[in-house]
PDB file of C-alpha atoms in Angstrom:
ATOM      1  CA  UNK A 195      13.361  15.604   4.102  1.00 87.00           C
ATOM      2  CA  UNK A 196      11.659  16.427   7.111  1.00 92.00           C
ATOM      3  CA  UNK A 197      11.457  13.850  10.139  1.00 93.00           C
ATOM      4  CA  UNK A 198       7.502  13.725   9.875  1.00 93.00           C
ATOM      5  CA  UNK A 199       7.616  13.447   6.525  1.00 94.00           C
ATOM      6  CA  UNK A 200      10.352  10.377   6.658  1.00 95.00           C
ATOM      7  CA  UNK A 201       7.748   8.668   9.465  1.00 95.00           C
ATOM      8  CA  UNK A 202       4.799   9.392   7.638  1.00 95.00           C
ATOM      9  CA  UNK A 203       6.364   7.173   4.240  1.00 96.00           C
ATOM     10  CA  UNK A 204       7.533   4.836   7.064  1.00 96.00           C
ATOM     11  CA  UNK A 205       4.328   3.981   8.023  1.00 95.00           C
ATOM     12  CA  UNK A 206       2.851   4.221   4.367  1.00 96.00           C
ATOM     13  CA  UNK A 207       4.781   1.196   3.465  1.00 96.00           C
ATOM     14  CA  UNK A 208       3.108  -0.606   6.218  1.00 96.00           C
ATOM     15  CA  UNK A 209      -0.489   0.270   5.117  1.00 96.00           C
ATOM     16  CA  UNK A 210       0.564  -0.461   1.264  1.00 96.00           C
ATOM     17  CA  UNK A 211      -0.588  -4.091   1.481  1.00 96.00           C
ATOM     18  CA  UNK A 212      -3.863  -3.279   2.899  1.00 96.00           C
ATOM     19  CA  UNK A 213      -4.830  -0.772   0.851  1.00 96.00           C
ATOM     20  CA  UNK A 214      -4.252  -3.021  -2.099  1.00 96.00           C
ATOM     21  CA  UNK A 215      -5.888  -5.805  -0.602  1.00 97.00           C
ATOM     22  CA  UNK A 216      -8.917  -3.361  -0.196  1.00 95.00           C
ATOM     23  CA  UNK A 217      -8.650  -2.221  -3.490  1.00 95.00           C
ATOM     24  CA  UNK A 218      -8.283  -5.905  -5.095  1.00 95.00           C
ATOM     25  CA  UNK A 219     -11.443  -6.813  -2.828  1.00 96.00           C
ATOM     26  CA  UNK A 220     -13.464  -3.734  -4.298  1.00 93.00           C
ATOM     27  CA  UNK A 221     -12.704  -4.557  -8.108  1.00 91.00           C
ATOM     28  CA  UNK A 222     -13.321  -8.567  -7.449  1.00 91.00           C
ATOM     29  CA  UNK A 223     -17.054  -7.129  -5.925  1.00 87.00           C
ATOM     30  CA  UNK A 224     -18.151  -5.046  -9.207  1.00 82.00           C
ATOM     31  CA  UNK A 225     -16.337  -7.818 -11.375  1.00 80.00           C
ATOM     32  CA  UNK A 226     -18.810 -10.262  -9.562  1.00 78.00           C
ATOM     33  CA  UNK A 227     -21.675  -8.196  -9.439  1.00 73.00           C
ATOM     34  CA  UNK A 228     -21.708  -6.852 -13.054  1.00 65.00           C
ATOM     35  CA  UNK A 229     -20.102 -10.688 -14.573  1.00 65.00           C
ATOM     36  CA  UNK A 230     -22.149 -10.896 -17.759  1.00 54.00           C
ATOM     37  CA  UNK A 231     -21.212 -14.636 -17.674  1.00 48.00           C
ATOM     38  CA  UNK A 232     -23.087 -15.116 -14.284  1.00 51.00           C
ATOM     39  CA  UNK A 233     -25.890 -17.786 -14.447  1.00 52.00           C
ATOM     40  CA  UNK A 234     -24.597 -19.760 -17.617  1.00 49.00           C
ATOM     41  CA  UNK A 235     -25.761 -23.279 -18.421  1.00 53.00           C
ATOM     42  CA  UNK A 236     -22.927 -25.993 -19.313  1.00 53.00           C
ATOM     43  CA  UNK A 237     -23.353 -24.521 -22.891  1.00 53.00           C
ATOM     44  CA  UNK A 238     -21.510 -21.454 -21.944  1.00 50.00           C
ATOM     45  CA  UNK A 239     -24.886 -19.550 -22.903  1.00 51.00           C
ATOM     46  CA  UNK A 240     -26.397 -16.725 -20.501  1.00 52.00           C
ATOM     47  CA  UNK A 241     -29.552 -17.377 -18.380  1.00 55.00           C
ATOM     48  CA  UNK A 242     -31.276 -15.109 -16.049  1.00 53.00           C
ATOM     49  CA  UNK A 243     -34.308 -15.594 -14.380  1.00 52.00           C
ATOM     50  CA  UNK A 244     -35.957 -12.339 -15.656  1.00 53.00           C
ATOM     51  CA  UNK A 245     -37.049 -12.397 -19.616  1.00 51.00           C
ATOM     52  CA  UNK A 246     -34.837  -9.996 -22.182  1.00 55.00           C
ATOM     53  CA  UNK A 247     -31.410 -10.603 -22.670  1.00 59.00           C
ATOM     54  CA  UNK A 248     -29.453 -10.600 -19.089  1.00 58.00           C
ATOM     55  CA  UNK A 249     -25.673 -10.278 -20.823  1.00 57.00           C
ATOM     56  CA  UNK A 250     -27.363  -6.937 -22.854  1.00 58.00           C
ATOM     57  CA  UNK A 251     -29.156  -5.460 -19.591  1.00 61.00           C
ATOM     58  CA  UNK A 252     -25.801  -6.562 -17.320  1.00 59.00           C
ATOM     59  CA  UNK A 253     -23.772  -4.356 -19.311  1.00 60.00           C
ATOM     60  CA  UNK A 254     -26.278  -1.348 -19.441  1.00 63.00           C
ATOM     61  CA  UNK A 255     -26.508  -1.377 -15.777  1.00 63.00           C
ATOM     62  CA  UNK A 256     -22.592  -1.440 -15.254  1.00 61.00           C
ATOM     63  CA  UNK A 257     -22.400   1.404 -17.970  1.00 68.00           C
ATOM     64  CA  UNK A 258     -25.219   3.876 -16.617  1.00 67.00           C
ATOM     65  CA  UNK A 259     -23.158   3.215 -12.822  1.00 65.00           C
ATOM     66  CA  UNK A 260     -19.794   3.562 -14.262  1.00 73.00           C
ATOM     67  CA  UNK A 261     -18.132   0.689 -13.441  1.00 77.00           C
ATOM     68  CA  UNK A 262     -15.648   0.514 -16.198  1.00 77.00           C
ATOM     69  CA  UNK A 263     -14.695   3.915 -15.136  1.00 85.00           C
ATOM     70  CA  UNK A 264     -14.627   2.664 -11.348  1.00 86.00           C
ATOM     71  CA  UNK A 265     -12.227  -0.392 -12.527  1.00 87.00           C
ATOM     72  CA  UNK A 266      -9.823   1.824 -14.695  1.00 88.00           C
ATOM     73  CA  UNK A 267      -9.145   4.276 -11.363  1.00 93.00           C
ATOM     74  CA  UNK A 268      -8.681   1.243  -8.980  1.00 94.00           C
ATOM     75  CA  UNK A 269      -6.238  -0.482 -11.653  1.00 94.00           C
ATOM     76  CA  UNK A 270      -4.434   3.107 -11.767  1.00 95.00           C
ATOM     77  CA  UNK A 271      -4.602   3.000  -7.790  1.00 96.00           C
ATOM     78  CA  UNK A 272      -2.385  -0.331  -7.814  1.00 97.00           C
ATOM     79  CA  UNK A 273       0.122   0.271  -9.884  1.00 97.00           C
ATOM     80  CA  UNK A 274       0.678   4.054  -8.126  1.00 96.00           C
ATOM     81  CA  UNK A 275       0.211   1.548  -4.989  1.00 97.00           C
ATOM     82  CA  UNK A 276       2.959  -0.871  -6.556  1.00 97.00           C
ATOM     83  CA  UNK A 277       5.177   1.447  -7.629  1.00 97.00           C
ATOM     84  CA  UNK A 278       5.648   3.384  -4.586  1.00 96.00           C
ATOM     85  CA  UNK A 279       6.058   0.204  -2.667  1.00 97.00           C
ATOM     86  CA  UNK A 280       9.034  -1.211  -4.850  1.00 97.00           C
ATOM     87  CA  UNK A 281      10.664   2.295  -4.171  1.00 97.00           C
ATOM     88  CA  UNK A 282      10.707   2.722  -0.967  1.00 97.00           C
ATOM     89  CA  UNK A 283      11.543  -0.703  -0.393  1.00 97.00           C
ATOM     90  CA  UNK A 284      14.588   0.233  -2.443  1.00 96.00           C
ATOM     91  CA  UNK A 285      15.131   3.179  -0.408  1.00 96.00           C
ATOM     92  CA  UNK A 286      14.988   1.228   2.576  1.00 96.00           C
ATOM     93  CA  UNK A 287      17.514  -1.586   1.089  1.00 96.00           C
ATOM     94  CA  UNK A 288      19.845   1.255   0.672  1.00 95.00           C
ATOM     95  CA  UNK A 289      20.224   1.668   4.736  1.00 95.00           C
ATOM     96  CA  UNK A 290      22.525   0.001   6.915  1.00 90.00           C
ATOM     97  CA  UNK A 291      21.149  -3.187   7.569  1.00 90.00           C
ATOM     98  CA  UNK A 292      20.637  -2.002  11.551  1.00 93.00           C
ATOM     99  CA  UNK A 293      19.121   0.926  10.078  1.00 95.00           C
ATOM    100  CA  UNK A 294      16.286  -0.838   8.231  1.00 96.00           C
ATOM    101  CA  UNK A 295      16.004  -3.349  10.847  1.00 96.00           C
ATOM    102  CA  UNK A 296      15.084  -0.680  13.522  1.00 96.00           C
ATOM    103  CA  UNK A 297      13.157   1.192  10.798  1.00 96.00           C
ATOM    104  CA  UNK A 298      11.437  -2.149   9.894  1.00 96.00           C
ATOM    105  CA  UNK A 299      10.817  -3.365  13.604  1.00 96.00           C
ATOM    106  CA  UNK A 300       9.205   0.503  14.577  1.00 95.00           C
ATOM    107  CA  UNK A 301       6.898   1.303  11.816  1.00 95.00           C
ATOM    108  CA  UNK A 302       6.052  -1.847   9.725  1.00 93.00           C
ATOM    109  CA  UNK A 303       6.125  -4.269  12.951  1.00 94.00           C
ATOM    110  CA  UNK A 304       4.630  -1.691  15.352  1.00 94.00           C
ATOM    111  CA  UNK A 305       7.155  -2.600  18.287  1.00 95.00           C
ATOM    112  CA  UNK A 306       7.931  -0.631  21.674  1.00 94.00           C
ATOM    113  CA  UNK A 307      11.422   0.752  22.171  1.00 93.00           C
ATOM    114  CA  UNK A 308      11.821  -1.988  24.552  1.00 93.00           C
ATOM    115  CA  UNK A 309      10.688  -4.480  22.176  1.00 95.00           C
ATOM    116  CA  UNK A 310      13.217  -2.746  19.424  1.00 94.00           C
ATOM    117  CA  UNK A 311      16.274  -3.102  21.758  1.00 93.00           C
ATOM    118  CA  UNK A 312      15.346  -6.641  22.296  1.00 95.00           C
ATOM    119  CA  UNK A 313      15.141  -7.577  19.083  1.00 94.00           C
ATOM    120  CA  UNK A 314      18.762  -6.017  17.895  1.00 93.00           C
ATOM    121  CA  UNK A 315      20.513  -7.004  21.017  1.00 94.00           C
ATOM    122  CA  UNK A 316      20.935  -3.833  22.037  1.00 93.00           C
ATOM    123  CA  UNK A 317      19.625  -1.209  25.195  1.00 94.00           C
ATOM    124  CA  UNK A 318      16.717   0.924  24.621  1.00 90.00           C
ATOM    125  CA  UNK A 319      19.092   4.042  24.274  1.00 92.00           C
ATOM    126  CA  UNK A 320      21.209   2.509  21.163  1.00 93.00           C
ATOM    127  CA  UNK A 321      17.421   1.724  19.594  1.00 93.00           C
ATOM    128  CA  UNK A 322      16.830   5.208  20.066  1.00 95.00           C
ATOM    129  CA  UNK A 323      20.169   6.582  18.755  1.00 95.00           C
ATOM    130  CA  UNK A 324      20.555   4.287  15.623  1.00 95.00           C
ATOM    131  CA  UNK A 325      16.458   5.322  14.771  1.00 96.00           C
ATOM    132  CA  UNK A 326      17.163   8.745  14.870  1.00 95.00           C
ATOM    133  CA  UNK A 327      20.308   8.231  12.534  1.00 96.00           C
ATOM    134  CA  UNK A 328      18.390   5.790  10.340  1.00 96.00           C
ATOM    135  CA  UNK A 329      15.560   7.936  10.282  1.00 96.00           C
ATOM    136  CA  UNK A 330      18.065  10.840   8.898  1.00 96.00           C
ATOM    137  CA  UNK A 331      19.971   8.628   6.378  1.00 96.00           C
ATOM    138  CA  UNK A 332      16.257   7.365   4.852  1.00 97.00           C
ATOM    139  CA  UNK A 333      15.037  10.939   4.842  1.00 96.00           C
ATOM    140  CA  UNK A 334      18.145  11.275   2.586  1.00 96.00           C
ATOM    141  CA  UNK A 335      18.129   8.691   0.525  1.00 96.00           C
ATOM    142  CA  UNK A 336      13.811   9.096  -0.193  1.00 96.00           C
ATOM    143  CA  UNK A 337      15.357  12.900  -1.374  1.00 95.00           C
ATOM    144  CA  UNK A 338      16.895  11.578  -3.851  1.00 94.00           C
ATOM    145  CA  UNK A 339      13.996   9.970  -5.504  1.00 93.00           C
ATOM    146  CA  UNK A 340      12.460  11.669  -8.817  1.00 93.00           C
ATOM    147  CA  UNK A 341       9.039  12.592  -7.283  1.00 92.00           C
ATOM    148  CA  UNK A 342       9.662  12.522  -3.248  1.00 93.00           C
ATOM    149  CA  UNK A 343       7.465  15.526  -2.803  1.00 93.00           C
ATOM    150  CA  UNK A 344       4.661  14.141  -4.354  1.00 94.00           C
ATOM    151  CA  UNK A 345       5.371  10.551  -2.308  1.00 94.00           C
ATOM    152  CA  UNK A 346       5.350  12.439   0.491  1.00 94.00           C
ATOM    153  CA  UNK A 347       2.203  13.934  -0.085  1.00 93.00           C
ATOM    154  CA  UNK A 348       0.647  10.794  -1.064  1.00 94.00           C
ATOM    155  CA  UNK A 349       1.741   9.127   2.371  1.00 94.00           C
ATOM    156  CA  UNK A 350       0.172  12.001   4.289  1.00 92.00           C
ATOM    157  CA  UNK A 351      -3.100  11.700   2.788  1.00 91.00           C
ATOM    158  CA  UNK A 352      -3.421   8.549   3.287  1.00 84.00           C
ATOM    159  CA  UNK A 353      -2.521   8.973   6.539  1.00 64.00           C
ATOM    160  CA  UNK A 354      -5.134  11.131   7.586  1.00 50.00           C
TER     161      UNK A 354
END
């Protein structure tokens, strides 16, 4: 696999947990906007403050704006999300541990090369050597993966 492709899944995995936590936050919103349950008494029976039947006019509002539709692509979202996550954390557990820790420390922890070396005891120049080798050996390893093209793909759009 291409080098920019390998760096572009690298830093994927970092944005993974935001973009679920964005994702969670948008289906919490329509759940709480569109809750038929909203405004219940201690009877468990539906108020509203306008006359008619608020459960009944709740639900025609979240069908005419699609929100069950909306709901059904964000739960798709997080499992796609979830799934790639899982595997290329398993691609990554595959490395060398020095490997993954350099991998790790550039991409998901955002540190210089200085910072790097620091942190694996080593001069900037090893950082730099065992990245590029670690960078090769992932690029392997996500190869082997049923469906790397399309992970690829799905790490540069959301990239851009």
């Amino acid at each position: 696999m291409r080098f920019e492709n390998v760096k572009q899944i690298a830093l994927y995995y970092k944005e993974i947990p935001e973009m679920l936590h964005l994702l969670r936050q948008e289906r919490k919103d329509l759940e709480e906007e569109y809750n038929c349950l909203r405004g219940t008494e201690n009877d468990g029976m539906p108020r509203g403050s306008s006359p008619g039947k608020p459960t009944e006019s709740l639900g025609l509002l979240a069908a005419e704006a699609g929100i069950g539709k909306r709901l059904n692509e964000i739960k798709g979202q997080e499992r796609l999300l979830l799934d790639d996550e899982a595997r290329i954390r398993g691609c990554l557990d595959a490395l060398n541990g020095r490997y993954k820790q350099v991998i790790l420390l550039r991409y998901v922890c955002g540190y210089s090369w200085a910072k790097t070396g620091m942190k694996i005891h080593a001069p900037d120049s090893t950082a730099r050597n065992w990245h590029d080798k670690a960078m090769e050996r992932f690029g392997e390893v996500l190869e082997e993966l049923p469906g790397a093209g399309e992970l690829a793909a799905r790490a540069s759009r959301a990239r851009t």
